[in-house]
Amino acid sequence: MFKNIYAWLDERLGFDDLYKGLLDRPEPHGNWWNTLGSASLFLFVMQGVTGIFLTVYYTPSPDHAYDSIQYIMNGVAFGWLIRGIHHWGASLMVLVVFIHMLRTFFSASYKYPRELTWIVGSLLFLLTLGMGFTGYLLPFNQRAYWATVVATNIGGVVPGAGPFILRALRGGTDVSALTLSRFFSAHIWMLPAALAALIGVHLYLIMRHGESAYPDADD
Amino acid sequence: MNDEHKKKVNQKYEEQLQKGERFWPDAIYKDLLVSFALFILLIGLATFVGVHPEPKVDPTDATYVPRPEWYFLFLFEFLKYFPGELEWVGAAVIPGVLVMALMFLPLYDKNPFRHNSKRIFAVGLMSAIVSGIVTLTLMAATTMSNLVAVILGVLVAALMFFSLYKEVPFLQGAVRKAVLWVMTIALVGIVGVSYQQTAAMASDEEEVHVASSIAEKMTLGQDLYSIQCVECHGPDGEGGEIVGVTGIEDGTFVKSISSKDEMYTRNDGSLFDIVSYGQPNLGMPPYGGSYGGSLSPSEIEYIVTFMRYTWDDRAEVPAEAAGAAIPALAEGEVPSYEVHVSAVTKRQCLSCHREGKENNDYLMDTYAGILDGGINAPNVVAGDMNSILLQTIQGVELSGNDGEIIHVMPPNGKPIKDEYIDIFIRWVEAGMPETADDAAALSTEVVPVAEETPSE
């Protein structure tokens, strides 16, 4: 019976083509360094899943943000685990993405024909840092607040555009409720949407050009 | 880049595919294994390290030392070298140029060769940048001297460069691989140390207690209440006539704040506002940092939690908070400073007998302070029932060394509870033991219970 179900689904979804196109691909001999890209993707998915769970209880307002996180940590079953994974996953993701980038640089994988893969990848790295930056404010504790005050101040010293950058980041002259809702929106909608889209492009480019081979002495 | 070169590259890649492997299953098991290891690592970190607790936002606390996430620390440190007018160079120009250089790298790196021995400049430059990031992070996050940080940073870069360069005779084959792995692990280690040190530095500097449960909030709240509020409002919020409080006229009457009336008509928000803003018309000063007081929002919240859960008969006190803060004495048990006396003084005496209050320099926050502090020392003499401390808390006025009268304590004439006085008497009788062990040695009966519940 399962055979029949499989055949019916395969006829419509095309498992075999998927298998051939996605999994049964030839690639040059790799090593453990090649796992960092998929590890970054895994961490992105983990951050997405834990982040979605956190939004169930998190409230992005200055009066309630701190208390809602206290509640997640102490009141919600396994809330501490979800938040702990999200907290540490952020650090780990920055680290893994960075080492992935170093690997790509030192194996010169960004050269023809994979130039665009690198450019998209470096955008992904910047977006990851952006996620770290916006996520840092959300607990709205002392550390988060003051770090954001200082960081947005730094944006404000740019000549000419400084005051505009400062107001655009803060949504006003001070770090306030508007800053928090701005960062929240960026953290859960804008940046993840951009990340997901660019990850799609990144993966498409990898499929198209194949995984790069490690250079030998002739290259 | 000409077509001939492109053709060569593509041809070579085809060859490498021929003698390569399949994505499934040759490569993907490694991916899955690494992802799974990261998953386990995350669960371990979340469970055994957790998230460092931080107090609520306090925008008035200008003494707070801001610290960014560890991966921005190097930028933070880098900015220190661009003071004043030049700040925008370090903040915008240099990072901007580097980001652009990173992103558009394939467009201007026209070197057709890929092997690291043929791209020394690129490998050297990247090693130098990584070295700079590592050095700056170490400088910002640890207490090591700048020299050590620079040496470590350069070492990282040098090893990275030479193991990648592939032409150094003694760094070949397995050795080269080993060095690369050690480098990566060292990099991760440095991150770990930086994180640890940042957290340690943060907790050293601020010494802020952050409560996570209601029981902890109640305890911290009561500690704060015993210092900040008890002089006027009394240990149980009963109020009464104020005597001997700096800044407030003797005889001012304070109504009870622990009554049903009060507890049923004010919610936590309004209690918070009153503590924060004070009652200017009734003589209560503001305590919130925003209004010139000394308490942070977290601290006021703890006080409100203490009040609500202690005085409001509708509040359900969590089980772990039910234990008494001041342990009761069993028959024949000798109290110690560590467990009993410090718990009583914290609640009943420290409010006035601390730095910055009128108290004839008698500070009661340490063991030595209670015995020999102030101008009338010695305040207690082993076995002497006429010791100043015992007399004043039992309503006897004495004259001190300078001939001035030592007033009855507490100054409003309402004595502290009998069981607390009893703790002091038995403590002096036994010769003022400091630690719980000393006291246990002096006790006539084996008392296992009381010492297990220290006040903090």
XYZ file of C-alpha atoms in Angstrom:
675
model
C 0.000 0.000 0.000
C 2.826 2.401 0.929
C 4.255 1.721 -2.481
C 1.033 2.907 -4.049
C 0.908 6.032 -1.925
C 4.518 6.750 -2.750
C 3.918 6.220 -6.442
C 0.871 8.506 -6.367
C 2.790 11.264 -4.561
C 5.870 10.790 -6.686
C 3.809 11.188 -9.835
C 2.644 14.575 -8.617
C 5.585 15.846 -6.552
C 8.460 14.189 -8.377
C 10.523 12.730 -5.524
C 12.845 10.997 -7.933
C 13.647 14.207 -9.770
C 14.163 15.955 -6.445
C 16.484 13.187 -5.355
C 18.484 13.400 -8.558
C 18.577 17.180 -8.589
C 19.219 17.884 -4.918
C 20.901 14.916 -3.335
C 22.449 12.617 -5.924
C 24.815 15.289 -7.190
C 28.461 14.681 -7.973
C 30.898 16.930 -6.155
C 34.655 17.188 -5.724
C 36.280 15.604 -2.698
C 35.510 17.788 0.277
C 36.473 17.777 3.931
C 35.034 18.823 7.266
C 35.481 22.515 6.517
C 32.758 22.150 3.879
C 30.166 21.510 6.583
C 30.164 25.085 7.879
C 27.739 26.371 5.247
C 25.101 23.812 6.073
C 25.830 24.393 9.768
C 25.039 28.096 9.232
C 21.776 27.124 7.549
C 20.964 24.786 10.419
C 21.601 27.544 12.950
C 19.422 29.938 10.935
C 16.582 27.426 11.062
C 17.143 26.893 14.803
C 17.056 30.639 15.411
C 13.890 30.850 13.343
C 12.132 28.077 15.219
C 13.149 29.215 18.713
C 12.459 32.832 17.731
C 8.930 31.985 16.643
C 8.323 30.274 19.971
C 9.670 33.314 21.812
C 7.265 35.667 20.030
C 4.376 33.778 21.605
C 5.175 35.382 24.962
C 7.467 38.293 24.166
C 5.931 41.780 24.214
C 7.869 44.514 22.383
C 7.033 47.427 24.662
C 9.362 49.046 27.190
C 6.916 48.404 30.025
C 6.504 44.717 29.343
C 9.533 43.455 27.406
C 11.635 42.753 30.496
C 8.794 41.146 32.428
C 7.708 39.046 29.472
C 11.223 37.614 29.243
C 11.261 36.987 32.988
C 8.055 35.073 32.441
C 9.579 33.093 29.571
C 12.555 32.223 31.782
C 10.604 31.292 34.913
C 6.966 30.753 34.060
C 6.843 28.954 30.723
C 7.645 25.244 30.552
C 11.071 24.931 28.905
C 11.027 28.659 28.183
C 14.537 28.893 29.627
C 15.701 26.263 27.146
C 14.158 27.984 24.135
C 15.593 31.340 25.146
C 18.938 29.808 26.047
C 19.210 28.193 22.634
C 18.192 31.424 20.913
C 20.719 33.427 22.970
C 23.625 31.066 22.389
C 22.572 30.259 18.843
C 23.035 33.919 17.932
C 26.649 33.905 19.092
C 27.341 30.565 17.510
C 25.799 31.624 14.202
C 28.020 34.689 13.928
C 31.037 32.531 14.688
C 30.143 29.756 12.246
C 29.257 32.156 9.438
C 32.530 33.998 9.978
C 34.640 30.840 9.871
C 32.688 29.693 6.805
C 33.641 32.977 5.159
C 37.301 32.548 6.097
C 37.273 29.045 4.644
C 35.824 30.336 1.383
C 38.426 33.063 1.261
C 41.402 30.825 1.936
C 40.314 28.170 -0.562
C 39.763 30.995 -3.085
C 36.324 29.576 -3.821
C 34.987 33.029 -4.624
C 36.764 33.148 -7.975
C 35.187 32.434 -11.359
C 32.450 31.221 -11.649
C 31.347 31.786 -8.031
C 31.732 35.556 -7.688
C 28.038 36.164 -7.079
C 27.879 33.407 -4.466
C 30.502 35.329 -2.486
C 28.734 38.670 -2.844
C 25.436 37.189 -1.691
C 27.304 35.366 1.080
C 28.895 38.557 2.375
C 25.437 40.167 2.416
C 24.253 37.191 4.463
C 27.117 37.790 6.894
C 26.153 41.455 7.276
C 22.503 40.527 7.787
C 23.541 38.033 10.453
C 25.379 40.812 12.274
C 22.269 42.960 11.837
C 20.197 40.252 13.480
C 22.648 40.211 16.379
C 22.495 43.989 16.690
C 18.697 44.275 16.620
C 18.168 41.210 18.797
C 20.473 42.578 21.472
C 18.022 45.361 22.395
C 14.952 43.167 22.704
C 15.444 41.900 26.302
C 15.348 45.620 27.211
C 17.580 45.269 30.233
C 20.391 47.588 31.308
C 22.964 45.933 29.086
C 20.701 45.950 26.035
C 19.580 49.525 26.522
C 22.985 51.083 27.053
C 24.682 49.095 24.319
C 22.038 50.318 21.896
C 22.382 53.907 23.105
C 26.122 53.762 22.447
C 25.863 51.874 19.149
C 23.239 54.207 17.700
C 25.316 57.160 18.894
C 28.178 55.806 16.811
C 25.868 55.810 13.795
C 25.184 59.456 14.550
C 28.786 60.628 14.131
C 28.806 60.027 10.384
C 29.283 63.443 8.821
C 26.229 64.797 7.044
C 23.971 61.776 7.282
C 24.700 61.199 10.995
C 21.638 62.884 12.515
C 19.407 61.184 9.962
C 20.904 57.737 10.673
C 20.490 58.340 14.382
C 16.815 59.279 14.018
C 16.148 56.460 11.574
C 17.603 53.883 13.959
C 15.989 55.258 17.091
C 12.716 56.496 15.652
C 13.323 59.770 17.470
C 16.037 61.474 19.427
C 16.242 58.924 22.234
C 16.196 55.165 22.608
C 12.514 54.694 23.384
C 9.435 52.577 22.762
C 9.745 53.448 19.072
C 13.304 52.155 18.929
C 12.212 48.916 20.517
C 9.332 48.349 18.097
C 11.566 49.270 15.156
C 14.258 46.817 16.219
C 11.642 44.171 16.922
C 10.100 44.556 13.495
C 13.520 44.463 11.839
C 14.524 41.463 13.922
C 11.499 39.285 13.262
C 10.314 40.426 9.798
C 12.614 42.540 7.677
C 16.001 40.980 8.301
C 14.799 37.347 8.404
C 12.846 37.859 5.182
C 15.934 39.286 3.494
C 18.053 36.495 4.981
C 15.710 33.766 3.798
C 15.511 35.198 0.298
C 19.265 35.591 -0.006
C 19.851 32.123 1.441
C 17.647 30.867 -1.386
C 19.786 32.697 -3.951
C 22.967 31.480 -2.256
C 21.787 27.856 -2.384
C 20.629 28.179 -5.994
C 24.049 29.476 -6.975
C 25.750 26.612 -5.160
C 23.542 24.086 -6.964
C 24.191 25.781 -10.286
C 27.965 25.908 -10.009
C 28.494 22.933 -7.743
C 30.644 22.882 -4.645
C 34.085 24.295 -5.352
C 37.080 22.009 -5.427
C 40.063 22.658 -3.208
C 42.858 24.167 -5.288
C 45.988 22.139 -5.962
C 49.447 23.461 -6.767
C 48.526 24.065 -10.425
C 45.552 26.317 -9.738
C 39.578 37.120 -17.424
C 39.539 35.616 -20.882
C 37.483 32.779 -22.283
C 40.444 30.470 -22.486
C 41.006 30.692 -18.751
C 37.314 30.133 -18.071
C 37.350 27.080 -20.271
C 40.354 25.734 -18.424
C 38.679 26.259 -15.072
C 35.480 24.546 -16.165
C 37.348 21.661 -17.717
C 39.352 21.071 -14.582
C 36.202 21.188 -12.476
C 34.607 18.530 -14.642
C 37.627 16.314 -14.078
C 37.443 16.844 -10.358
C 33.759 15.928 -10.411
C 34.597 12.698 -12.219
C 36.953 11.536 -9.499
C 34.938 13.160 -6.714
C 32.114 11.889 -4.511
C 28.310 12.083 -4.344
C 26.617 14.711 -2.197
C 24.338 11.943 -0.943
C 25.569 10.068 0.996
C 29.312 10.896 0.937
C 29.137 14.522 2.044
C 25.788 14.992 3.701
C 26.520 12.756 6.663
C 29.266 15.157 7.683
C 26.849 18.072 7.423
C 24.291 16.281 9.544
C 26.887 15.252 12.078
C 28.206 18.788 12.504
C 24.708 20.252 12.745
C 23.772 17.658 15.318
C 26.920 18.422 17.327
C 26.005 22.122 17.265
C 22.498 21.259 18.439
C 23.880 19.322 21.403
C 26.300 22.162 22.128
C 23.439 24.677 22.145
C 21.356 22.595 24.524
C 24.411 22.204 26.762
C 25.101 25.936 26.774
C 21.448 26.772 27.438
C 21.254 24.249 30.267
C 24.586 24.572 32.017
C 25.638 28.144 31.294
C 22.275 29.806 30.741
C 21.673 33.462 30.085
C 23.362 35.998 32.356
C 20.616 37.870 34.225
C 20.556 41.651 33.896
C 18.546 44.259 35.790
C 15.739 46.293 34.256
C 16.490 49.344 32.156
C 17.417 52.371 34.234
C 17.974 55.320 31.878
C 19.105 57.529 34.774
C 22.026 55.304 35.720
C 24.856 57.155 34.005
C 27.484 55.038 35.751
C 26.542 51.925 33.783
C 29.398 50.759 31.569
C 27.829 49.774 28.241
C 29.081 46.645 26.592
C 28.134 45.388 23.145
C 27.784 41.757 22.132
C 31.200 40.078 22.053
C 31.428 40.047 18.264
C 31.192 43.832 18.167
C 33.777 44.287 20.918
C 36.654 44.724 18.467
C 34.844 47.606 16.760
C 34.188 49.173 20.140
C 37.865 48.883 21.039
C 38.928 50.092 17.594
C 36.906 53.283 18.063
C 38.938 54.203 21.136
C 41.815 55.055 18.812
C 39.700 57.669 17.064
C 38.805 60.197 19.740
C 36.821 63.381 19.298
C 36.708 64.908 15.840
C 38.111 61.820 14.152
C 35.495 59.439 15.532
C 33.613 59.249 12.231
C 36.738 57.924 10.494
C 36.843 54.935 12.821
C 33.079 54.589 13.020
C 32.044 54.972 9.397
C 34.891 55.346 6.909
C 37.202 52.467 7.799
C 34.504 49.852 8.553
C 32.602 51.030 5.474
C 35.619 50.619 3.230
C 36.368 47.199 4.702
C 32.797 46.002 4.233
C 32.809 47.196 0.615
C 36.201 45.590 0.062
C 34.904 42.330 1.492
C 31.704 42.304 -0.512
C 33.185 43.166 -3.899
C 36.320 41.086 -3.416
C 35.760 38.828 -6.470
C 35.318 41.852 -8.719
C 38.704 43.422 -8.092
C 40.777 40.371 -7.148
C 41.965 39.658 -10.691
C 44.603 37.151 -9.657
C 43.628 34.043 -11.679
C 45.443 31.652 -9.355
C 43.708 29.885 -6.530
C 46.479 28.084 -4.692
C 47.546 30.014 -1.618
C 51.216 29.899 -2.582
C 50.268 32.101 -5.569
C 48.187 34.615 -3.653
C 50.498 35.580 -0.813
C 49.226 39.146 -0.654
C 45.574 38.159 -0.268
C 46.294 35.481 2.336
C 48.649 37.810 4.198
C 46.135 40.657 4.230
C 43.294 38.496 5.489
C 45.553 36.970 8.157
C 46.472 40.494 9.261
C 42.808 41.523 9.463
C 41.919 38.429 11.507
C 44.924 39.134 13.718
C 43.667 42.681 14.264
C 40.179 41.484 15.149
C 41.525 38.879 17.585
C 43.909 41.376 19.216
C 41.248 44.074 19.621
C 38.738 41.564 20.995
C 41.272 40.296 23.538
C 42.101 43.870 24.566
C 38.465 44.764 25.061
C 37.272 41.591 26.705
C 40.077 40.471 28.976
C 42.243 42.037 31.613
C 45.469 40.906 29.919
C 47.956 43.594 29.004
C 47.861 45.028 25.494
C 51.259 43.538 24.745
C 50.083 39.996 25.458
C 47.001 40.602 23.336
C 49.107 41.840 20.421
C 51.480 38.876 20.715
C 48.567 36.413 20.770
C 46.936 38.148 17.843
C 50.110 38.123 15.757
C 50.707 34.493 16.667
C 47.239 33.598 15.412
C 47.869 35.435 12.158
C 51.353 33.994 11.637
C 50.230 30.409 12.179
C 47.203 30.955 9.996
C 49.294 32.457 7.238
C 51.999 29.830 7.223
C 49.686 26.870 7.467
C 47.590 28.227 4.596
C 50.551 29.263 2.495
C 51.400 25.598 2.070
C 55.041 26.077 1.081
C 56.669 26.067 4.499
C 58.690 22.838 4.808
C 57.956 22.047 8.441
C 54.218 22.723 8.029
C 53.227 19.943 5.666
C 50.642 17.216 5.519
C 49.248 16.142 8.830
C 51.125 18.839 10.759
C 49.581 21.549 8.605
C 46.122 20.125 9.103
C 46.678 19.836 12.828
C 47.813 23.446 13.042
C 44.704 24.612 11.162
C 42.446 22.734 13.531
C 44.289 24.003 16.591
C 43.931 27.526 15.217
C 40.200 27.148 14.810
C 39.779 25.641 18.241
C 41.954 28.428 19.685
C 39.739 30.985 17.923
C 36.634 29.431 19.452
C 38.462 29.257 22.780
C 39.314 32.945 22.611
C 35.665 33.693 21.958
C 34.706 31.594 24.967
C 37.249 33.298 27.221
C 36.181 36.733 25.989
C 32.576 35.935 26.737
C 33.410 34.573 30.162
C 35.586 37.549 31.045
C 32.997 40.043 29.855
C 30.396 38.415 32.044
C 32.826 38.295 34.991
C 33.799 41.934 34.549
C 30.154 42.908 34.330
C 29.281 41.137 37.561
C 32.376 42.499 39.339
C 31.655 46.072 38.503
C 28.005 46.312 39.217
C 27.282 43.805 41.968
C 23.634 43.945 41.033
C 21.397 41.203 42.331
C 18.840 40.165 39.787
C 15.909 38.197 41.125
C 14.233 35.632 38.957
C 11.520 34.225 41.214
C 8.957 35.894 43.431
C 10.697 34.459 46.498
C 13.988 36.073 45.479
C 12.240 39.335 44.699
C 10.624 39.282 48.137
C 13.956 38.723 49.868
C 15.746 41.431 47.906
C 12.722 43.690 48.372
C 12.714 43.165 52.129
C 16.447 43.886 52.287
C 15.854 47.159 50.475
C 12.752 47.958 52.540
C 14.727 47.364 55.762
C 17.275 49.938 54.666
C 15.217 52.522 52.813
C 11.724 52.514 54.264
C 11.766 51.049 57.745
C 12.761 54.240 59.594
C 9.427 55.900 58.849
C 7.126 53.041 57.968
C 8.304 50.521 60.565
C 9.354 46.918 60.002
C 5.771 45.809 59.303
C 4.618 48.900 57.472
C 2.576 49.906 60.498
C 3.754 53.533 60.453
C 3.208 55.681 63.541
C 5.009 58.671 64.908
C 8.398 59.405 63.399
C 11.233 60.063 65.834
C 14.862 60.735 65.050
C 14.773 60.555 61.267
C 17.064 62.964 59.461
C 15.147 65.457 57.351
C 11.731 64.815 58.876
C 10.251 66.621 61.849
C 9.884 64.510 64.995
C 6.300 63.637 65.703
C 5.149 63.506 62.111
C 2.508 60.810 61.889
C 2.683 58.175 59.154
C -0.377 56.059 58.468
C -0.073 52.329 58.034
C 0.899 51.171 54.562
C 0.300 47.485 55.289
C -3.412 47.763 56.045
C -6.140 46.154 53.986
C -7.307 49.623 52.951
C -3.963 50.377 51.444
C -3.342 46.983 49.888
C -6.821 46.647 48.381
C -6.972 50.126 46.887
C -3.528 50.374 45.297
C -2.230 48.113 42.565
C 1.442 47.349 41.978
C 1.736 50.117 39.421
C 0.500 52.763 41.816
C 2.743 51.475 44.636
C 5.662 51.613 42.202
C 4.802 55.195 41.291
C 4.526 56.273 44.925
C 7.921 54.829 45.838
C 9.414 56.261 42.684
C 7.899 59.737 42.918
C 7.508 60.035 46.684
C 4.676 61.927 48.374
C 5.982 65.490 48.221
C 3.062 66.931 50.192
C 3.396 64.413 52.992
C 7.161 64.560 53.396
C 8.107 61.362 51.574
C 11.067 61.968 49.293
C 11.277 60.413 45.812
C 13.246 57.156 45.567
C 13.226 56.546 41.816
C 16.390 57.411 39.936
C 14.397 59.509 37.478
C 13.260 61.825 40.289
C 16.571 62.161 42.081
C 16.349 59.088 44.308
C 18.805 56.234 44.528
C 16.744 53.189 43.541
C 16.633 51.552 40.125
C 13.348 50.370 38.585
C 14.264 46.752 39.396
C 14.851 47.624 43.043
C 11.540 49.444 43.386
C 9.828 46.487 41.769
C 11.378 44.199 44.411
C 10.126 46.452 47.215
C 6.617 46.454 45.732
C 6.739 42.661 45.396
C 7.814 42.369 49.033
C 4.967 44.629 50.161
C 2.337 42.880 48.066
C 3.242 39.341 49.045
C 3.833 40.139 52.711
C 0.870 42.371 53.541
C -1.831 41.647 51.024
C -3.914 38.755 52.344
C -5.119 37.987 48.811
C -1.611 37.244 47.520
C -0.631 33.607 47.335
C 2.876 33.404 48.685
C 4.941 30.840 46.777
C 5.980 27.886 48.911
C 9.706 28.511 48.664
C 9.241 32.018 50.079
C 7.387 30.870 53.178
C 10.513 30.299 55.290
C 11.136 32.938 57.950
C 13.968 35.328 57.180
C 15.114 35.342 60.776
C 15.527 31.783 62.072
C 13.918 31.000 65.414
C 16.032 29.710 68.272
C 15.510 26.289 69.778
C 15.798 25.552 73.479
C 19.435 25.757 74.536
C 20.632 26.869 71.117
C 23.257 29.587 70.942
C 22.725 32.178 68.205
C 25.603 33.189 65.959
C 26.369 36.463 64.216
C 26.447 34.716 60.880
C 22.965 33.217 61.033
C 20.887 35.099 63.569
C 22.305 38.431 64.673
C 23.173 39.666 61.195
C 19.671 38.717 60.058
C 18.131 40.791 62.869
C 20.424 43.796 62.419
C 19.800 43.768 58.670
C 16.079 44.110 59.232
C 15.980 46.168 62.418
C 19.105 48.298 62.767
C 21.014 48.860 59.538
C 18.539 51.389 58.238
C 20.091 53.967 60.606
C 23.298 52.249 61.642
C 24.960 52.505 58.254
C 27.267 54.910 56.495
C 25.895 58.412 56.036
C 23.353 58.421 58.872
C 23.368 60.049 62.305
C 24.406 57.189 64.565
C 27.500 58.233 66.529
C 29.565 56.253 64.009
C 28.083 53.017 65.232
C 27.887 50.989 61.999
C 26.322 47.579 62.432
C 27.026 46.012 59.059
C 29.978 43.884 60.241
C 30.757 41.661 63.209
C 33.591 43.924 64.362
C 31.401 46.964 63.867
C 28.708 45.659 66.204
C 31.255 44.810 68.920
C 33.595 47.788 68.792
C 32.160 50.403 66.435
C 31.238 53.965 67.284
C 32.213 56.366 70.050
C 30.779 54.328 72.928
C 32.624 51.059 72.309
C 32.724 48.423 73.639
C 29.060 48.004 72.883
C 28.824 44.420 74.033
C 30.959 42.567 76.548
C 30.806 38.793 76.719
C 28.388 37.694 79.424
C 27.663 41.268 80.555
C 23.926 41.890 80.718
C 24.612 45.605 81.207
C 26.239 45.922 77.794
C 25.106 49.104 76.054
C 23.504 47.266 73.164
C 21.416 45.037 75.422
C 20.346 47.927 77.637
C 19.240 50.274 74.879
C 17.134 47.748 73.049
C 15.424 46.903 76.336
C 14.384 50.514 76.891
C 17.134 51.740 79.241
C 18.833 55.055 78.623
C 22.545 55.273 79.434
C 25.113 58.002 79.347
C 27.944 57.475 76.935
C 31.695 58.059 77.079
C 31.263 61.717 76.160
C 28.548 62.233 78.743
C 25.801 62.434 76.127
C 22.748 60.291 76.595
C 22.556 57.135 74.534
C 18.934 56.890 73.514
C 16.633 53.961 73.667
C 16.701 51.921 70.475
C 14.857 52.048 68.186
C 14.398 55.801 68.710
C 10.621 55.851 68.316
C 10.356 53.955 71.586
C 8.623 50.902 70.120
C 10.908 48.027 71.104
C 11.869 45.311 68.648
C 10.176 41.934 69.070
C 10.896 39.953 72.218
C 12.343 37.028 70.303
C 14.873 39.350 68.667
C 15.880 40.775 72.032
C 16.182 37.193 73.238
C 18.582 36.451 70.346
C 20.823 39.339 71.416
C 20.764 38.325 75.103
C 21.620 34.697 74.429
C 24.295 35.765 71.973
C 26.017 38.013 74.538
C 25.628 35.366 77.262
C 27.493 32.869 75.103
C 30.281 35.285 74.269
C 29.176 36.577 70.856
C 30.110 33.650 68.585
C 30.660 34.820 65.015
C 30.144 31.737 62.876
C 27.449 29.097 62.990
C 30.098 26.487 63.837
C 31.297 28.441 66.887
C 27.734 28.782 68.064
C 26.978 25.106 67.527
C 30.010 24.199 69.643
C 28.630 26.324 72.482
C 25.081 24.996 72.246
C 23.974 22.622 74.951
C 21.790 20.573 72.645
C 22.381 19.297 69.152
C 20.413 21.594 66.912
C 20.481 20.553 63.306
C 17.602 22.648 61.973
C 18.270 26.314 62.443
C 21.683 26.563 60.838
C 20.441 25.154 57.591
C 18.385 28.227 56.871
C 20.740 31.191 56.707
C 19.007 34.465 56.088
C 20.296 35.018 52.574
